Amino acid sequence: MKKKIFWVLFGFFSITIGLYPLKYFLMNGKVGILNAKPEWLLNHVVWYIAFYIHIVLGGISLLVGWLQFSAKIRSRNVNIHRYIGKIYVVSALFSSFSGSYIALFADGGFWASLGFSCLGIIWFCTTLMAYLTIWNQQIVKHRVLMIYSYAACFAAVTLRIWLPILILIIGHFNTAYIIVAWLSWIPNLFVAYLITKKITWKIG
């Protein structure tokens, strides 16, 4: 029962935040984080393109990535698993790479930029290594790395959970944003570590 509840919540948050970028296309004017950005940055073509690559492909990564952890899909239809995996890998690589760039301009200054840059690098590296390991038929390593990859991807969800809580507690957006730049993904990776440790223990 607990596993079913967890799976439902996992899917709900992945889909809900995965669809979040649609608001940037359905609403007129400045939307979301764009409201806080200065005009010079919004007129920066490279940043603007990188921003939309990040949010659109990041949304796709969230939408399809969680399905990869479905044992039913993996066992009943390997081709669907592989197809979804390819979509996730391509989306995650481009989203993480562009995210690392726009992190340089993050609100909150140096420490927020560093936090989000580290996230982008970790997401990119774990995704790339996950792809390389499955290419070399290293199934266990691939599974472990994909868990870490999606844990980094899931930071988009945990950020939106933690940020309003931190703002409520601290009462200052910039301070809360600096903290969430790290809090949104470090606990995720710790959970991934606990999960993968269990997997490797069972196999080893």
PDB file of C-alpha atoms in Angstrom, residues 17-175:
ATOM      1  CA  ILE A  17       5.957  20.009 -12.634  1.00  0.00           C
ATOM      2  CA  GLY A  18       6.787  18.462 -15.999  1.00  0.00           C
ATOM      3  CA  LEU A  19       3.845  20.372 -17.473  1.00  0.00           C
ATOM      4  CA  TYR A  20       4.794  23.576 -15.622  1.00  0.00           C
ATOM      5  CA  PRO A  21       6.744  25.063 -18.592  1.00  0.00           C
ATOM      6  CA  LEU A  22       3.466  25.253 -20.548  1.00  0.00           C
ATOM      7  CA  LYS A  23       2.563  28.367 -18.584  1.00  0.00           C
ATOM      8  CA  TYR A  24       5.405  30.221 -20.336  1.00  0.00           C
ATOM      9  CA  PHE A  25       3.663  29.605 -23.658  1.00  0.00           C
ATOM     10  CA  LEU A  26       0.020  29.897 -22.621  1.00  0.00           C
ATOM     11  CA  MET A  27       0.268  33.168 -20.685  1.00  0.00           C
ATOM     12  CA  ASN A  28       1.123  36.570 -22.091  1.00  0.00           C
ATOM     13  CA  GLY A  29       3.836  38.825 -20.725  1.00  0.00           C
ATOM     14  CA  LYS A  30       6.469  37.959 -18.138  1.00  0.00           C
ATOM     15  CA  VAL A  31       5.724  34.695 -16.400  1.00  0.00           C
ATOM     16  CA  GLY A  32       7.200  32.980 -13.364  1.00  0.00           C
ATOM     17  CA  ILE A  33      10.911  33.546 -12.844  1.00  0.00           C
ATOM     18  CA  LEU A  34      11.032  35.944 -15.812  1.00  0.00           C
ATOM     19  CA  ASN A  35       9.308  38.560 -13.639  1.00  0.00           C
ATOM     20  CA  ALA A  36      12.440  38.861 -11.506  1.00  0.00           C
ATOM     21  CA  LYS A  37      14.903  39.083 -14.395  1.00  0.00           C
ATOM     22  CA  PRO A  38      16.303  42.440 -15.592  1.00  0.00           C
ATOM     23  CA  GLU A  39      15.571  43.615 -19.120  1.00  0.00           C
ATOM     24  CA  TRP A  40      19.196  43.314 -20.221  1.00  0.00           C
ATOM     25  CA  LEU A  41      19.141  39.605 -19.418  1.00  0.00           C
ATOM     26  CA  LEU A  42      15.774  39.022 -21.084  1.00  0.00           C
ATOM     27  CA  ASN A  43      17.212  40.655 -24.207  1.00  0.00           C
ATOM     28  CA  HIS A  44      20.284  38.416 -24.076  1.00  0.00           C
ATOM     29  CA  VAL A  45      19.651  36.027 -26.986  1.00  0.00           C
ATOM     30  CA  VAL A  46      21.900  33.207 -25.765  1.00  0.00           C
ATOM     31  CA  TRP A  47      20.413  33.287 -22.259  1.00  0.00           C
ATOM     32  CA  TYR A  48      16.874  33.457 -23.650  1.00  0.00           C
ATOM     33  CA  ILE A  49      17.383  30.422 -25.900  1.00  0.00           C
ATOM     34  CA  ALA A  50      19.163  28.494 -23.142  1.00  0.00           C
ATOM     35  CA  PHE A  51      16.343  29.270 -20.719  1.00  0.00           C
ATOM     36  CA  TYR A  52      13.650  27.842 -22.990  1.00  0.00           C
ATOM     37  CA  ILE A  53      15.758  24.805 -23.889  1.00  0.00           C
ATOM     38  CA  HIS A  54      16.221  24.178 -20.167  1.00  0.00           C
ATOM     39  CA  ILE A  55      12.585  24.469 -19.117  1.00  0.00           C
ATOM     40  CA  VAL A  56      11.033  22.692 -22.116  1.00  0.00           C
ATOM     41  CA  LEU A  57      13.421  19.737 -22.217  1.00  0.00           C
ATOM     42  CA  GLY A  58      13.591  19.657 -18.435  1.00  0.00           C
ATOM     43  CA  GLY A  59       9.809  19.336 -18.404  1.00  0.00           C
ATOM     44  CA  ILE A  60       9.972  16.481 -20.916  1.00  0.00           C
ATOM     45  CA  SER A  61      12.642  14.789 -18.787  1.00  0.00           C
ATOM     46  CA  LEU A  62      10.347  14.891 -15.772  1.00  0.00           C
ATOM     47  CA  LEU A  63       7.315  13.746 -17.763  1.00  0.00           C
ATOM     48  CA  VAL A  64       8.926  10.642 -19.242  1.00  0.00           C
ATOM     49  CA  GLY A  65      11.733   9.856 -16.807  1.00  0.00           C
ATOM     50  CA  TRP A  66       9.633   8.547 -13.948  1.00  0.00           C
ATOM     51  CA  LEU A  67       8.120   5.897 -16.237  1.00  0.00           C
ATOM     52  CA  GLN A  68      11.555   4.324 -16.573  1.00  0.00           C
ATOM     53  CA  PHE A  69      11.276   3.074 -13.015  1.00  0.00           C
ATOM     54  CA  SER A  70       8.170   1.044 -13.795  1.00  0.00           C
ATOM     55  CA  ALA A  71       9.061  -2.648 -13.505  1.00  0.00           C
ATOM     56  CA  LYS A  72       5.997  -3.511 -15.607  1.00  0.00           C
ATOM     57  CA  ILE A  73       7.165  -1.435 -18.569  1.00  0.00           C
ATOM     58  CA  ARG A  74      10.707  -2.806 -18.341  1.00  0.00           C
ATOM     59  CA  SER A  75       9.555  -6.419 -18.186  1.00  0.00           C
ATOM     60  CA  ARG A  76       6.600  -6.363 -20.571  1.00  0.00           C
ATOM     61  CA  ASN A  77       7.877  -4.082 -23.316  1.00  0.00           C
ATOM     62  CA  VAL A  78      11.609  -3.450 -23.474  1.00  0.00           C
ATOM     63  CA  ASN A  79      11.269  -1.433 -26.687  1.00  0.00           C
ATOM     64  CA  ILE A  80       9.040   1.152 -24.991  1.00  0.00           C
ATOM     65  CA  HIS A  81      11.524   1.341 -22.117  1.00  0.00           C
ATOM     66  CA  ARG A  82      14.351   1.973 -24.574  1.00  0.00           C
ATOM     67  CA  TYR A  83      12.365   4.543 -26.555  1.00  0.00           C
ATOM     68  CA  ILE A  84      11.409   6.493 -23.431  1.00  0.00           C
ATOM     69  CA  GLY A  85      15.012   6.200 -22.254  1.00  0.00           C
ATOM     70  CA  LYS A  86      16.308   7.797 -25.444  1.00  0.00           C
ATOM     71  CA  ILE A  87      13.865  10.688 -25.094  1.00  0.00           C
ATOM     72  CA  TYR A  88      14.901  11.162 -21.471  1.00  0.00           C
ATOM     73  CA  VAL A  89      18.642  11.048 -22.165  1.00  0.00           C
ATOM     74  CA  VAL A  90      18.527  13.567 -25.026  1.00  0.00           C
ATOM     75  CA  SER A  91      16.197  15.905 -23.103  1.00  0.00           C
ATOM     76  CA  ALA A  92      18.191  15.632 -19.877  1.00  0.00           C
ATOM     77  CA  LEU A  93      21.554  16.253 -21.538  1.00  0.00           C
ATOM     78  CA  PHE A  94      20.394  19.400 -23.310  1.00  0.00           C
ATOM     79  CA  SER A  95      18.405  20.649 -20.318  1.00  0.00           C
ATOM     80  CA  SER A  96      21.254  20.105 -17.853  1.00  0.00           C
ATOM     81  CA  PHE A  97      23.812  21.709 -20.156  1.00  0.00           C
ATOM     82  CA  SER A  98      21.681  24.796 -20.778  1.00  0.00           C
ATOM     83  CA  GLY A  99      20.724  24.858 -17.096  1.00  0.00           C
ATOM     84  CA  SER A 100      24.373  25.052 -16.102  1.00  0.00           C
ATOM     85  CA  TYR A 101      24.690  28.124 -18.298  1.00  0.00           C
ATOM     86  CA  ILE A 102      21.624  29.996 -17.043  1.00  0.00           C
ATOM     87  CA  ALA A 103      22.677  29.120 -13.476  1.00  0.00           C
ATOM     88  CA  LEU A 104      25.462  31.667 -13.920  1.00  0.00           C
ATOM     89  CA  PHE A 105      22.774  34.359 -13.886  1.00  0.00           C
ATOM     90  CA  ALA A 106      20.696  32.937 -11.028  1.00  0.00           C
ATOM     91  CA  ASP A 107      19.055  35.190  -8.442  1.00  0.00           C
ATOM     92  CA  GLY A 108      20.874  35.126  -5.128  1.00  0.00           C
ATOM     93  CA  GLY A 109      24.369  35.718  -6.443  1.00  0.00           C
ATOM     94  CA  PHE A 110      27.443  33.508  -6.380  1.00  0.00           C
ATOM     95  CA  TRP A 111      26.311  30.798  -3.947  1.00  0.00           C
ATOM     96  CA  ALA A 112      22.987  30.249  -5.689  1.00  0.00           C
ATOM     97  CA  SER A 113      24.761  30.134  -9.068  1.00  0.00           C
ATOM     98  CA  LEU A 114      27.278  27.634  -7.697  1.00  0.00           C
ATOM     99  CA  GLY A 115      24.542  25.420  -6.280  1.00  0.00           C
ATOM    100  CA  PHE A 116      22.551  25.281  -9.512  1.00  0.00           C
ATOM    101  CA  SER A 117      25.724  24.894 -11.609  1.00  0.00           C
ATOM    102  CA  CYS A 118      26.760  21.876  -9.533  1.00  0.00           C
ATOM    103  CA  LEU A 119      23.282  20.428 -10.028  1.00  0.00           C
ATOM    104  CA  GLY A 120      23.502  20.904 -13.793  1.00  0.00           C
ATOM    105  CA  ILE A 121      26.931  19.277 -13.981  1.00  0.00           C
ATOM    106  CA  ILE A 122      25.868  16.309 -11.823  1.00  0.00           C
ATOM    107  CA  TRP A 123      22.695  15.812 -13.859  1.00  0.00           C
ATOM    108  CA  PHE A 124      24.630  15.954 -17.132  1.00  0.00           C
ATOM    109  CA  CYS A 125      27.403  13.593 -16.000  1.00  0.00           C
ATOM    110  CA  THR A 126      25.146  10.970 -14.411  1.00  0.00           C
ATOM    111  CA  THR A 127      22.880  10.958 -17.482  1.00  0.00           C
ATOM    112  CA  LEU A 128      25.786  10.646 -19.906  1.00  0.00           C
ATOM    113  CA  MET A 129      27.388   7.859 -17.858  1.00  0.00           C
ATOM    114  CA  ALA A 130      24.032   6.081 -17.608  1.00  0.00           C
ATOM    115  CA  TYR A 131      23.793   6.107 -21.395  1.00  0.00           C
ATOM    116  CA  LEU A 132      27.365   4.860 -21.838  1.00  0.00           C
ATOM    117  CA  THR A 133      26.917   2.031 -19.361  1.00  0.00           C
ATOM    118  CA  ILE A 134      23.783   0.684 -21.031  1.00  0.00           C
ATOM    119  CA  TRP A 135      25.564   0.951 -24.377  1.00  0.00           C
ATOM    120  CA  ASN A 136      28.229  -1.323 -22.877  1.00  0.00           C
ATOM    121  CA  GLN A 137      25.577  -3.673 -21.444  1.00  0.00           C
ATOM    122  CA  GLN A 138      26.432  -2.744 -17.843  1.00  0.00           C
ATOM    123  CA  ILE A 139      22.856  -3.097 -16.606  1.00  0.00           C
ATOM    124  CA  VAL A 140      23.397  -2.616 -12.869  1.00  0.00           C
ATOM    125  CA  LYS A 141      25.614   0.458 -13.289  1.00  0.00           C
ATOM    126  CA  HIS A 142      23.101   1.868 -15.765  1.00  0.00           C
ATOM    127  CA  ARG A 143      20.257   1.421 -13.300  1.00  0.00           C
ATOM    128  CA  VAL A 144      22.236   3.031 -10.478  1.00  0.00           C
ATOM    129  CA  LEU A 145      23.278   6.014 -12.583  1.00  0.00           C
ATOM    130  CA  MET A 146      19.757   6.541 -13.908  1.00  0.00           C
ATOM    131  CA  ILE A 147      18.478   6.740 -10.340  1.00  0.00           C
ATOM    132  CA  TYR A 148      21.047   9.445  -9.600  1.00  0.00           C
ATOM    133  CA  SER A 149      20.207  11.199 -12.869  1.00  0.00           C
ATOM    134  CA  TYR A 150      16.499  11.361 -12.127  1.00  0.00           C
ATOM    135  CA  ALA A 151      17.182  12.372  -8.528  1.00  0.00           C
ATOM    136  CA  ALA A 152      18.965  15.420  -9.962  1.00  0.00           C
ATOM    137  CA  CYS A 153      16.131  15.963 -12.448  1.00  0.00           C
ATOM    138  CA  PHE A 154      13.582  15.738  -9.617  1.00  0.00           C
ATOM    139  CA  ALA A 155      15.194  18.834  -8.079  1.00  0.00           C
ATOM    140  CA  ALA A 156      12.692  20.782 -10.191  1.00  0.00           C
ATOM    141  CA  VAL A 157       9.992  19.302  -7.973  1.00  0.00           C
ATOM    142  CA  THR A 158      11.722  19.554  -4.606  1.00  0.00           C
ATOM    143  CA  LEU A 159      12.726  23.156  -5.332  1.00  0.00           C
ATOM    144  CA  ARG A 160       9.079  24.115  -5.665  1.00  0.00           C
ATOM    145  CA  ILE A 161       8.255  22.321  -2.431  1.00  0.00           C
ATOM    146  CA  TRP A 162      11.098  23.768  -0.381  1.00  0.00           C
ATOM    147  CA  LEU A 163      11.135  27.355  -1.666  1.00  0.00           C
ATOM    148  CA  PRO A 164       7.757  28.546  -0.293  1.00  0.00           C
ATOM    149  CA  ILE A 165       8.504  26.802   3.013  1.00  0.00           C
ATOM    150  CA  LEU A 166      11.885  28.528   3.296  1.00  0.00           C
ATOM    151  CA  ILE A 167      10.430  31.915   2.365  1.00  0.00           C
ATOM    152  CA  LEU A 168       7.764  31.455   5.031  1.00  0.00           C
ATOM    153  CA  ILE A 169      10.365  30.530   7.659  1.00  0.00           C
ATOM    154  CA  ILE A 170      13.126  32.989   6.695  1.00  0.00           C
ATOM    155  CA  GLY A 171      11.006  35.806   5.293  1.00  0.00           C
ATOM    156  CA  HIS A 172      13.601  36.774   2.690  1.00  0.00           C
ATOM    157  CA  PHE A 173      13.502  35.495  -0.896  1.00  0.00           C
ATOM    158  CA  ASN A 174      17.197  35.802  -1.791  1.00  0.00           C
ATOM    159  CA  THR A 175      18.354  33.953   1.316  1.00  0.00           C
TER     160      THR A 175
END
